[in-house]
Coordinates of C-alpha atoms in Angstrom, one line a residue:
M1 CA 2.3 7.2 20.4
P2 CA 1.3 6.3 23.8
Q3 CA 2.0 9.0 26.2
N4 CA 3.5 6.8 29.0
A5 CA 5.1 8.4 31.9
T6 CA 9.1 7.6 31.5
R7 CA 11.8 8.5 34.0
R8 CA 14.1 11.1 32.1
D9 CA 17.2 9.9 30.9
P10 CA 20.3 12.3 32.3
A11 CA 22.7 11.3 29.6
R12 CA 22.8 13.7 26.7
R13 CA 21.1 12.0 23.7
G14 CA 22.1 12.3 20.1
Y15 CA 23.8 10.5 17.2
G16 CA 26.6 7.5 18.3
G17 CA 25.2 7.7 22.0
P18 CA 25.1 4.0 23.8
S19 CA 21.5 3.4 23.1
A20 CA 21.5 1.5 19.8
G21 CA 18.6 2.1 17.8
R22 CA 15.9 2.1 20.5
R23 CA 12.6 3.9 20.7
N24 CA 12.4 6.1 23.8
A25 CA 9.1 7.5 25.6
P26 CA 8.0 10.3 23.7
G27 CA 8.1 12.2 27.4
R28 CA 12.0 12.2 27.1
R29 CA 13.4 14.6 24.9
S30 CA 16.8 15.5 23.3
Q31 CA 19.6 17.8 24.2
A32 CA 20.3 17.9 20.6
G33 CA 20.3 21.3 19.1
R34 CA 20.5 22.7 22.4
G35 CA 19.7 26.7 21.7
S36 CA 18.2 26.2 18.6
P37 CA 14.8 28.1 18.3
K38 CA 13.0 25.1 16.6
R39 CA 14.0 23.1 19.6
S40 CA 9.9 23.1 20.4
A41 CA 8.6 21.7 17.7
A42 CA 7.5 18.6 19.8
R43 CA 5.8 20.7 22.5
P44 CA 2.2 21.0 20.4
A45 CA 2.1 17.3 21.6
V46 CA 1.5 18.0 24.8
V47 CA -1.9 20.1 24.3
R48 CA -4.1 17.9 23.3
S49 CA -8.1 18.1 22.8
A50 CA -9.9 16.5 25.5
L51 CA -11.3 13.4 23.2
D52 CA -7.3 12.8 22.7
Q53 CA -6.7 12.8 26.4
A54 CA -9.4 10.3 26.2
L55 CA -8.2 8.0 23.4
T56 CA -4.7 7.8 25.0
A57 CA -6.4 7.1 28.5
A58 CA -7.8 3.7 26.7
L59 CA -4.6 2.3 26.3
S60 CA -4.4 1.9 30.1
V61 CA -8.0 -0.5 29.8
P62 CA -6.5 -3.7 30.4
A63 CA -6.3 -5.8 27.5
P64 CA -9.6 -8.4 26.9
A65 CA -9.2 -11.9 28.0
E66 CA -8.2 -14.5 25.0
T67 CA -10.7 -15.5 22.8
T68 CA -11.7 -16.6 19.3
F69 CA -13.8 -15.0 16.4
R70 CA -16.5 -16.9 17.0
E71 CA -16.6 -15.7 20.6
L72 CA -16.7 -12.2 20.0
G73 CA -19.9 -12.8 17.6
I74 CA -18.4 -13.1 14.1
P75 CA -20.7 -15.1 11.8
G76 CA -19.4 -18.9 11.1
P77 CA -18.9 -18.3 7.4
L78 CA -16.6 -15.7 8.0
V79 CA -14.7 -17.8 11.0
S80 CA -14.2 -20.3 8.6
A81 CA -13.1 -17.8 5.7
L82 CA -10.6 -16.3 8.3
A83 CA -9.1 -19.9 9.1
Q84 CA -8.5 -20.9 5.6
R85 CA -6.4 -18.1 5.8
G86 CA -4.3 -19.0 8.7
I87 CA -6.3 -16.3 10.9
D88 CA -7.5 -18.3 13.9
A89 CA -7.1 -15.3 16.6
P90 CA -8.3 -12.1 17.1
F91 CA -5.1 -9.1 17.1
A92 CA -5.9 -7.0 20.4
I93 CA -7.2 -4.1 18.2
Q94 CA -10.2 -6.6 16.8
A95 CA -10.7 -8.1 20.6
R96 CA -10.9 -4.5 21.6
A97 CA -13.3 -3.3 18.9
L98 CA -15.1 -5.8 17.8
P99 CA -17.7 -6.3 20.2
D100 CA -18.6 -2.5 20.2
A101 CA -18.5 -2.8 16.1
L102 CA -20.7 -5.6 16.0
A103 CA -23.2 -4.0 18.3
G104 CA -23.7 -1.1 15.9
R105 CA -21.9 1.7 18.3
D106 CA -19.7 4.3 16.6
V107 CA -16.2 3.6 17.1
L108 CA -13.2 5.7 17.4
G109 CA -10.1 3.8 17.4
R110 CA -6.1 4.2 17.3
A111 CA -3.6 1.8 16.3
Q112 CA -0.3 1.2 14.6
T113 CA -0.1 0.6 10.6
G114 CA 0.4 -3.5 10.6
S115 CA -1.9 -3.8 13.7
G116 CA -4.8 -5.5 12.2
K117 CA -7.3 -2.7 11.9
T118 CA -8.7 -3.7 8.9
L119 CA -10.4 -6.6 9.9
A120 CA -11.5 -4.5 13.0
F121 CA -13.5 -2.6 10.9
G122 CA -13.7 -5.1 8.2
L123 CA -15.5 -7.8 10.0
P124 CA -18.5 -5.6 11.5
M125 CA -19.1 -4.2 8.1
L126 CA -19.3 -7.5 6.3
S127 CA -21.0 -9.0 9.2
R128 CA -23.8 -6.4 9.1
L129 CA -24.7 -6.3 5.6
A130 CA -24.4 -10.2 5.2
G131 CA -27.1 -10.3 7.7
A132 CA -29.4 -7.5 6.2
G133 CA -30.0 -9.4 3.2
G134 CA -32.3 -7.3 0.2
P135 CA -30.9 -6.9 -3.1
R136 CA -28.2 -5.4 -4.6
R137 CA -29.2 -1.2 -5.9
E138 CA -28.2 0.4 -9.1
K139 CA -25.3 2.8 -8.0
A140 CA -26.4 2.6 -4.5
P141 CA -23.8 0.5 -2.4
R142 CA -24.3 0.2 1.4
G143 CA -21.2 0.3 3.2
L144 CA -18.0 2.6 2.3
V145 CA -14.3 2.9 3.4
L146 CA -12.7 6.3 2.7
V147 CA -8.6 5.5 2.5
P148 CA -6.1 8.4 1.9
T149 CA -4.1 6.9 -1.2
R150 CA -5.1 4.3 -4.0
E151 CA -2.7 1.4 -2.6
L152 CA -4.5 1.4 0.4
A153 CA -7.8 1.1 -0.8
Q154 CA -6.4 -1.7 -3.0
Q155 CA -5.0 -3.5 -0.2
V156 CA -8.0 -3.0 2.2
A157 CA -10.2 -5.0 -1.0
D158 CA -7.6 -7.2 -1.2
V159 CA -8.6 -8.2 2.3
L160 CA -11.9 -8.0 2.2
A161 CA -13.0 -9.6 -1.2
P162 CA -12.3 -12.8 -0.5
L163 CA -14.0 -12.7 2.9
G164 CA -16.9 -11.2 1.4
Q165 CA -17.1 -13.7 -1.3
S166 CA -17.7 -16.6 1.3
I167 CA -21.0 -14.6 2.4
G168 CA -22.1 -13.1 -0.9
V169 CA -21.2 -9.5 0.2
T170 CA -19.4 -7.9 -3.1
V171 CA -16.0 -5.4 -2.6
T172 CA -15.2 -2.9 -5.4
T173 CA -12.4 0.1 -5.5
V174 CA -12.9 3.6 -6.4
Y175 CA -9.7 5.5 -6.8
G176 CA -8.0 8.0 -9.5
G177 CA -5.5 6.6 -11.8
A178 CA -7.9 4.0 -12.9
P179 CA -10.2 3.7 -15.7
L180 CA -13.5 5.8 -14.9
G181 CA -15.7 3.9 -17.1
R182 CA -15.0 0.8 -15.5
Q183 CA -15.8 2.2 -12.1
I184 CA -19.1 3.6 -13.4
D185 CA -19.7 0.3 -14.8
R186 CA -19.6 -1.4 -11.4
L187 CA -21.2 0.8 -9.7
R188 CA -24.4 0.3 -11.9
R189 CA -24.5 -3.4 -11.5
G190 CA -24.5 -2.6 -7.9
V191 CA -22.0 -3.6 -5.5
D192 CA -22.1 -3.8 -1.4
I193 CA -18.9 -2.2 -0.1
V194 CA -17.3 0.3 -2.0
V195 CA -13.7 1.4 -0.7
A196 CA -13.1 4.7 -2.1
T197 CA -10.3 7.7 -2.4
P198 CA -12.2 11.1 -1.3
G199 CA -11.4 12.7 -4.9
R200 CA -12.7 10.0 -7.3
L201 CA -15.8 9.2 -5.0
I202 CA -16.5 13.0 -5.4
D203 CA -16.3 12.5 -8.8
L204 CA -18.5 10.1 -8.9
L205 CA -21.2 11.6 -7.1
D206 CA -21.1 14.5 -9.3
R207 CA -21.5 12.5 -12.0
H208 CA -24.4 11.1 -10.5
A209 CA -22.9 7.7 -10.8
C210 CA -23.1 6.6 -7.2
T211 CA -25.4 7.8 -4.3
L212 CA -24.8 7.4 -0.6
A213 CA -28.6 7.3 0.4
Q214 CA -28.4 4.0 1.1
I215 CA -25.0 3.8 3.3
E216 CA -25.9 1.7 6.5
I217 CA -21.9 1.6 7.9
T218 CA -19.0 4.2 7.0
V219 CA -15.4 3.9 8.0
I220 CA -12.5 6.4 7.8
D221 CA -9.5 4.9 7.9
E222 CA -5.9 6.8 8.8
A223 CA -7.9 9.8 9.2
D224 CA -4.7 12.1 10.1
H225 CA -3.0 11.2 6.7
M226 CA -6.4 12.3 4.8
A227 CA -5.8 15.9 7.0
D228 CA -1.7 15.9 6.0
L229 CA -3.5 15.6 2.2
G230 CA -5.9 18.5 2.7
F231 CA -8.8 15.8 2.2
L232 CA -10.7 16.6 5.5
P233 CA -13.3 19.0 3.6
A234 CA -14.0 16.3 0.9
V235 CA -14.5 13.5 3.6
S236 CA -17.1 16.4 5.4
R237 CA -18.6 16.4 2.4
I238 CA -19.1 12.7 1.6
L239 CA -20.0 12.2 5.2
D240 CA -23.0 14.7 4.8
E241 CA -24.1 12.8 2.0
T242 CA -24.6 9.8 4.1
P243 CA -27.6 8.9 6.5
S244 CA -27.0 10.6 9.8
N245 CA -28.2 7.4 11.9
G246 CA -25.4 5.5 10.2
Q247 CA -23.0 3.3 12.0
R248 CA -19.6 5.2 12.0
M249 CA -16.1 4.2 12.3
L250 CA -13.0 6.4 12.4
F251 CA -8.9 5.0 13.0
S252 CA -6.6 7.7 13.2
A253 CA -3.2 7.7 15.3
T254 CA -3.6 11.2 15.8
L255 CA -6.4 13.6 16.4
D256 CA -4.9 16.8 15.4
R257 CA -5.1 18.7 12.1
D258 CA -8.8 19.2 12.7
V259 CA -9.5 15.2 12.7
D260 CA -10.8 15.8 16.5
R261 CA -13.4 17.9 14.9
L262 CA -14.2 15.5 12.1
V263 CA -14.7 13.0 15.1
T264 CA -17.1 15.4 17.2
G265 CA -19.0 16.4 14.2
Y266 CA -19.9 12.8 12.9
L267 CA -19.4 10.1 15.7
K268 CA -22.2 9.8 18.0
D269 CA -20.8 8.7 21.6
P270 CA -17.9 6.5 19.7
A271 CA -16.7 3.9 21.8
L272 CA -13.0 4.5 22.3
H273 CA -10.4 1.8 22.1
A274 CA -6.4 2.0 21.7
V275 CA -3.5 0.0 21.1
A276 CA 0.2 0.5 22.2
A277 CA 2.5 0.5 19.7
T278 CA 4.7 -3.1 19.7
A279 CA 7.3 -3.0 22.6
E280 CA 10.7 -2.1 21.8
E281 CA 12.3 -5.1 23.8
G282 CA 13.8 -7.5 20.7
V283 CA 11.2 -6.6 18.3
A284 CA 11.3 -2.7 17.3
A285 CA 13.3 -1.6 14.6
D286 CA 16.6 -0.9 14.6
H287 CA 17.4 2.9 13.7
R288 CA 20.6 4.0 12.2
V289 CA 22.1 6.9 10.5
F290 CA 24.9 7.2 8.1
I291 CA 26.4 10.7 7.8
M292 CA 28.3 11.0 4.5
S293 CA 29.4 13.6 2.1
A294 CA 26.4 14.5 -0.8
E295 CA 28.8 13.2 -3.3
D296 CA 28.5 9.6 -2.0
K297 CA 25.3 9.1 -1.3
V298 CA 24.2 7.5 -4.5
T299 CA 27.3 5.4 -4.6
I300 CA 26.5 4.2 -1.2
A301 CA 22.8 3.7 -1.8
A302 CA 23.9 1.4 -4.4
E303 CA 26.0 -0.8 -1.7
I304 CA 23.5 -1.1 0.3
A305 CA 20.9 -2.0 -1.8
A306 CA 22.2 -5.0 -3.4
R307 CA 21.6 -6.6 -0.4
P308 CA 20.3 -10.2 -1.0
D309 CA 17.2 -9.3 0.6
R310 CA 14.5 -6.8 -0.3
T311 CA 15.0 -3.1 0.2
L312 CA 12.4 0.2 0.5
F313 CA 13.7 3.5 -0.2
F314 CA 11.8 6.5 0.5
V315 CA 12.4 9.9 -1.5
R316 CA 10.5 13.3 -1.3
T317 CA 9.9 14.0 -5.0
K318 CA 8.1 11.8 -8.0
H319 CA 11.0 12.8 -9.8
G320 CA 13.3 11.9 -7.1
A321 CA 11.9 8.5 -7.5
A322 CA 12.3 7.7 -11.1
R323 CA 15.9 9.1 -10.7
L324 CA 17.2 7.1 -7.8
A325 CA 15.5 4.2 -9.6
K326 CA 17.4 4.7 -12.9
Q327 CA 20.5 5.4 -10.9
L328 CA 20.7 2.2 -8.5
T329 CA 19.8 0.2 -12.3
R330 CA 22.6 1.9 -13.9
A331 CA 24.8 1.0 -11.0
G332 CA 24.0 -2.9 -11.2
V333 CA 20.9 -2.8 -8.7
P334 CA 17.7 -3.4 -10.5
A335 CA 14.9 -1.0 -9.0
A336 CA 11.5 -0.4 -9.5
A337 CA 9.6 3.1 -8.6
I338 CA 6.2 4.4 -7.1
H339 CA 5.2 7.7 -7.5
G340 CA 2.1 10.1 -8.5
N341 CA 3.3 10.1 -12.0
L342 CA 2.7 6.3 -12.6
N343 CA -0.9 5.1 -13.2
Q344 CA -2.6 2.5 -11.3
N345 CA -1.6 -0.4 -13.4
Q346 CA 2.1 0.7 -13.5
R347 CA 2.2 1.2 -9.5
Q348 CA 0.5 -2.5 -9.2
R349 CA 2.8 -3.9 -11.4
A350 CA 6.0 -2.5 -9.5
L351 CA 4.5 -3.4 -5.9
G352 CA 3.9 -6.8 -7.3
A353 CA 7.3 -7.6 -8.6
F354 CA 9.0 -6.4 -5.4
T355 CA 6.2 -8.0 -3.3
I356 CA 8.0 -11.1 -5.2
G357 CA 11.4 -9.7 -4.6
H358 CA 11.9 -9.5 -8.5
P359 CA 13.4 -6.5 -8.2
R360 CA 14.4 -6.4 -4.6
V361 CA 14.5 -2.4 -4.8
L362 CA 11.5 -0.4 -4.7
V363 CA 11.7 3.6 -4.6
A364 CA 8.6 5.3 -3.3
T365 CA 7.5 8.8 -2.2
D366 CA 6.0 9.6 1.0
V367 CA 2.3 9.6 -0.5
A368 CA 3.0 5.9 -0.9
A369 CA 4.2 5.2 2.4
R370 CA 0.5 4.7 4.3
G371 CA -0.7 2.8 1.3
L372 CA 2.5 -0.1 1.2
H373 CA 1.8 -3.2 3.0
I374 CA 4.3 -6.0 2.2
D375 CA 5.5 -8.5 4.5
D376 CA 9.1 -9.2 5.3
V377 CA 10.3 -5.7 3.8
G378 CA 14.0 -6.0 6.3
L379 CA 15.5 -2.7 5.7
V380 CA 13.8 0.6 5.2
V381 CA 16.3 3.4 3.7
H382 CA 15.5 7.6 4.2
F383 CA 17.6 8.4 1.5
D384 CA 15.6 11.9 1.7
P385 CA 14.6 13.3 5.3
P386 CA 10.8 13.1 5.7
N387 CA 8.9 16.5 5.9
D388 CA 8.4 15.4 9.9
H389 CA 8.2 12.8 12.5
K390 CA 5.3 11.7 11.7
D391 CA 6.2 11.0 8.1
Y392 CA 9.5 9.4 9.5
L393 CA 7.5 6.7 11.8
H394 CA 5.0 6.3 8.7
R395 CA 8.0 5.4 6.5
S396 CA 9.7 3.5 9.1
G397 CA 6.6 1.5 9.7
R398 CA 7.1 -0.2 6.5
T399 CA 9.6 -2.5 9.0
A400 CA 9.4 -4.4 11.8
R401 CA 5.4 -5.0 11.5
A402 CA 3.6 -7.3 13.6
G403 CA 5.9 -8.0 15.9
A404 CA 8.7 -8.6 13.2
S405 CA 12.3 -7.4 13.6
G406 CA 13.7 -4.8 10.8
T407 CA 16.3 -1.8 10.2
V408 CA 15.8 1.9 9.7
L409 CA 18.2 3.4 7.7
A410 CA 18.9 7.6 7.2
L411 CA 21.0 8.5 4.8
V412 CA 22.3 12.2 5.9
D413 CA 24.5 14.6 4.5
P414 CA 26.3 16.8 7.1
G415 CA 23.9 19.8 6.2
Q416 CA 21.0 17.7 7.2
V417 CA 22.6 16.3 10.2
R418 CA 20.6 18.9 12.9
E419 CA 17.3 18.8 10.9
V420 CA 17.1 14.9 11.4
A421 CA 18.4 15.0 15.3
R422 CA 15.4 17.5 16.0
M423 CA 13.2 14.7 13.7
H424 CA 14.7 11.6 15.8
D425 CA 13.8 13.6 19.0
A426 CA 10.4 14.2 18.2
A427 CA 9.9 10.6 16.8
G428 CA 11.2 9.6 20.2
V429 CA 14.0 7.4 18.4
T430 CA 17.9 7.4 19.5
P431 CA 19.8 5.7 16.2
T432 CA 23.0 4.6 16.3
S433 CA 25.2 6.9 13.9
H434 CA 28.6 6.4 12.0
R435 CA 30.1 8.8 9.7
V436 CA 30.9 6.3 6.5
Q437 CA 32.0 6.3 3.1
S438 CA 32.0 3.7 0.2
G439 CA 33.6 0.3 1.8
H440 CA 32.9 1.2 5.5
D441 CA 32.4 -1.6 7.8
A442 CA 28.6 -0.4 9.0
V443 CA 28.0 -0.2 5.2
R444 CA 28.9 -3.7 4.8
E445 CA 27.2 -4.9 7.5
I446 CA 24.2 -3.6 6.0
A447 CA 25.2 -4.4 2.5
T448 CA 25.4 -8.4 3.4
S449 CA 22.2 -8.2 5.9
G450 CA 18.9 -10.2 5.5
I451 CA 17.7 -13.4 3.8
P452 CA 18.5 -14.2 0.1
V453 CA 15.3 -13.7 -2.0
P454 CA 14.9 -17.0 -3.9
P455 CA 16.0 -16.6 -7.9
P456 CA 12.6 -16.3 -10.3
P457 CA 11.3 -19.0 -11.7
P458 CA 11.9 -20.3 -14.9
A459 CA 10.9 -18.7 -17.9
E460 CA 7.3 -20.4 -19.5
T461 CA 8.3 -22.1 -22.2
R462 CA 6.5 -22.5 -25.4
P463 CA 4.7 -25.4 -25.9
A464 CA 5.6 -27.8 -28.7
A465 CA 2.2 -27.6 -30.3
A466 CA 2.4 -23.8 -30.1
D467 CA 5.6 -24.4 -32.2
R468 CA 3.8 -26.2 -34.7
A469 CA 1.5 -23.9 -35.1
A470 CA 3.7 -21.1 -35.2
R471 CA 5.4 -22.6 -38.3
S472 CA 1.9 -23.6 -40.1
S473 CA 1.8 -22.1 -43.6
G474 CA -0.3 -21.1 -46.2
G475 CA -4.0 -22.8 -46.0
R476 CA -3.4 -25.6 -43.5
S477 CA -5.4 -25.6 -40.3
S478 CA -4.0 -24.6 -36.8
R479 CA -5.3 -26.3 -33.6
G480 CA -7.3 -23.4 -32.9
G481 CA -9.6 -23.8 -35.6
N482 CA -9.9 -23.7 -39.8
S483 CA -8.6 -20.4 -41.4
R484 CA -9.0 -19.7 -44.6
G485 CA -9.9 -16.8 -46.8
G486 CA -13.3 -16.1 -45.9
G487 CA -13.4 -19.1 -43.7
T488 CA -14.3 -19.5 -40.2
S489 CA -11.6 -19.5 -36.9
R490 CA -12.8 -21.5 -34.1
G491 CA -10.4 -20.0 -32.0
G492 CA -11.1 -16.6 -32.8
G493 CA -14.4 -16.2 -34.6
T494 CA -15.0 -15.4 -38.2
S495 CA -11.8 -13.9 -40.0
R496 CA -12.4 -12.8 -43.6
A497 CA -9.8 -11.0 -45.6
G498 CA -10.4 -7.4 -44.6
G499 CA -13.3 -8.1 -42.6
A500 CA -13.8 -8.5 -38.9
S501 CA -12.1 -10.8 -36.3
R502 CA -14.1 -11.1 -32.7
A503 CA -10.7 -12.0 -30.9
G504 CA -8.9 -9.2 -31.7
G505 CA -10.9 -6.6 -33.5
A506 CA -10.6 -5.2 -36.9
S507 CA -8.5 -7.3 -39.2
R508 CA -7.8 -6.0 -42.7
G509 CA -5.8 -8.3 -44.6
G510 CA -3.8 -9.2 -41.9
P511 CA -4.2 -10.4 -37.8
P512 CA -5.5 -8.4 -35.1
R513 CA -2.9 -5.7 -33.8
G514 CA -0.6 -7.5 -30.9
G515 CA 0.2 -10.8 -32.8
A516 CA -1.6 -14.0 -34.3
Q517 CA -4.2 -15.4 -32.6
R518 CA -4.4 -19.2 -32.0
D519 CA -5.8 -21.8 -29.5
G520 CA -7.1 -18.4 -27.4
V521 CA -3.2 -17.5 -27.2
R522 CA -1.7 -14.3 -28.5
H523 CA 1.6 -14.9 -30.2
E524 CA 3.9 -11.6 -30.0
G525 CA 6.4 -11.1 -32.8
T526 CA 3.9 -10.9 -35.6
P527 CA 4.2 -7.5 -37.4
R528 CA 1.5 -5.2 -36.6
D529 CA 0.2 -5.0 -40.2
G530 CA 1.8 -8.2 -41.3
A531 CA 0.4 -10.0 -44.7
S532 CA -2.7 -12.4 -44.3
R533 CA -2.7 -14.7 -47.6
G534 CA -5.7 -16.9 -47.9
G535 CA -6.3 -16.2 -44.3
S536 CA -2.9 -17.5 -42.6
V537 CA -0.5 -15.7 -40.9
R538 CA 3.7 -16.3 -41.8
S539 CA 6.1 -15.9 -38.8
T540 CA 8.4 -13.6 -39.6
R541 CA 10.4 -14.3 -36.4
R542 CA 13.7 -16.7 -37.5
P543 CA 13.1 -20.2 -36.1
D544 CA 16.5 -20.5 -34.2
R545 CA 15.5 -16.6 -32.2
P546 CA 14.1 -17.0 -28.5
R547 CA 10.5 -16.6 -28.3
P548 CA 9.1 -14.4 -25.9
E549 CA 6.8 -15.7 -23.1
L550 CA 3.3 -16.1 -24.3
R551 CA 0.5 -13.5 -23.0
Q552 CA -3.3 -15.0 -22.9
A553 CA -5.3 -12.8 -25.5
G554 CA -7.8 -10.7 -24.2

């Protein structure tokens, strides 16, 4: 948080105060909870390291003159690739950090989530590795980005990979919850940049599936969250395996919890760059608190979740996320959940569905808070109070991103009021407050807010040719090729009764598991061990029953 000197407000600050949802300067403190021994919880922020003070002082450095990516030194092909994606002018952190990063200096940066820092470190990395040239080496990437969560790893890769394609630089991800064998194979074939979480990368290093001896540039993103999760020892071990003369960049919201030791131990005379959080007036999130009985919490949450726009709920635990998603769905509001018990494919499906707005509600744990990057989320709901004010800000940062507006709502039962008030005070937030029950005017206001999500596209209909093929019987040939007992099927390779089918693996007297293969399309609904007479497959589906959507085989 920027340490701006601000006049103290003599008015008592507390829930229901006159300032609606405005962010306060960190120097201003609440009178809520006077006399409580926990009143001093925000005091450690005053005692800061010299490095942290220097980074804070960087906030006062005048903003650079308006410029372009080309003028900053980004190669032409990258500039064109950015323009194709509608990125024409650098954000503040990019304009500040790019010149030093492109010059090869170590960089220490502070910027809020959604400020564009991925390109602030990604563009220099892509430019340097594209200019170096040379063949890729087996298991030996040249660029490394360390992030705390798999969601963030995937999102960083989603930004860098398309840009890398334009200049011949390859990007891959390494994180837990994904098949280890595939990651080992990609590293064995050679890759330029690895975006990794510390635990999985160390696992690969221990297996000798990867070496960091050729790393030229290393980035540690969201280092403060790494510290929160206890990853700093792993990060230090990884940095120890990279060449000491390589370029390093670190981005962190704060330098507490030993992050400053990481900086002093591994960065050489870093250039300091910081940008303040987005100004409050007219664009900051509107912070609110609803106080209710614990018995009404799920009912009111369901009423709010039924709003026409997307809503992101945060809870503390994995089981709480799954439970709330089920409760909302049972209440008639479809909801997905994302938490640590899901594998990466399940998490990505939930994120992808929420991104397009079907379902409109996503329930997430704190671990997922840092990794989520979804545009146009208008409402964030703290169903459970976060652990501290930092988690509150990280959760709340999923809305009102990059200058957009948004609402942050905390659902609080009477026993949590004092705790949440102290947390808001530490976060520099003065929310509006209402004691509510189901149907309260303040609840209805939230429940009817937002821009309606467009309806989902109509389900893909089955082509008439596929319908005819599904009704084929006996030894008739299908459009995918002739299929007879012991014959050849052009759509799926050799198919013999009791023999092998290249399209779907072993086939003993029947089609590949999962359904019949025609025209390169897998038709669901065929019995798992269905009969195959003379090489043909009879569909057991009634002709008048709706057919499921087709999936591409393989």
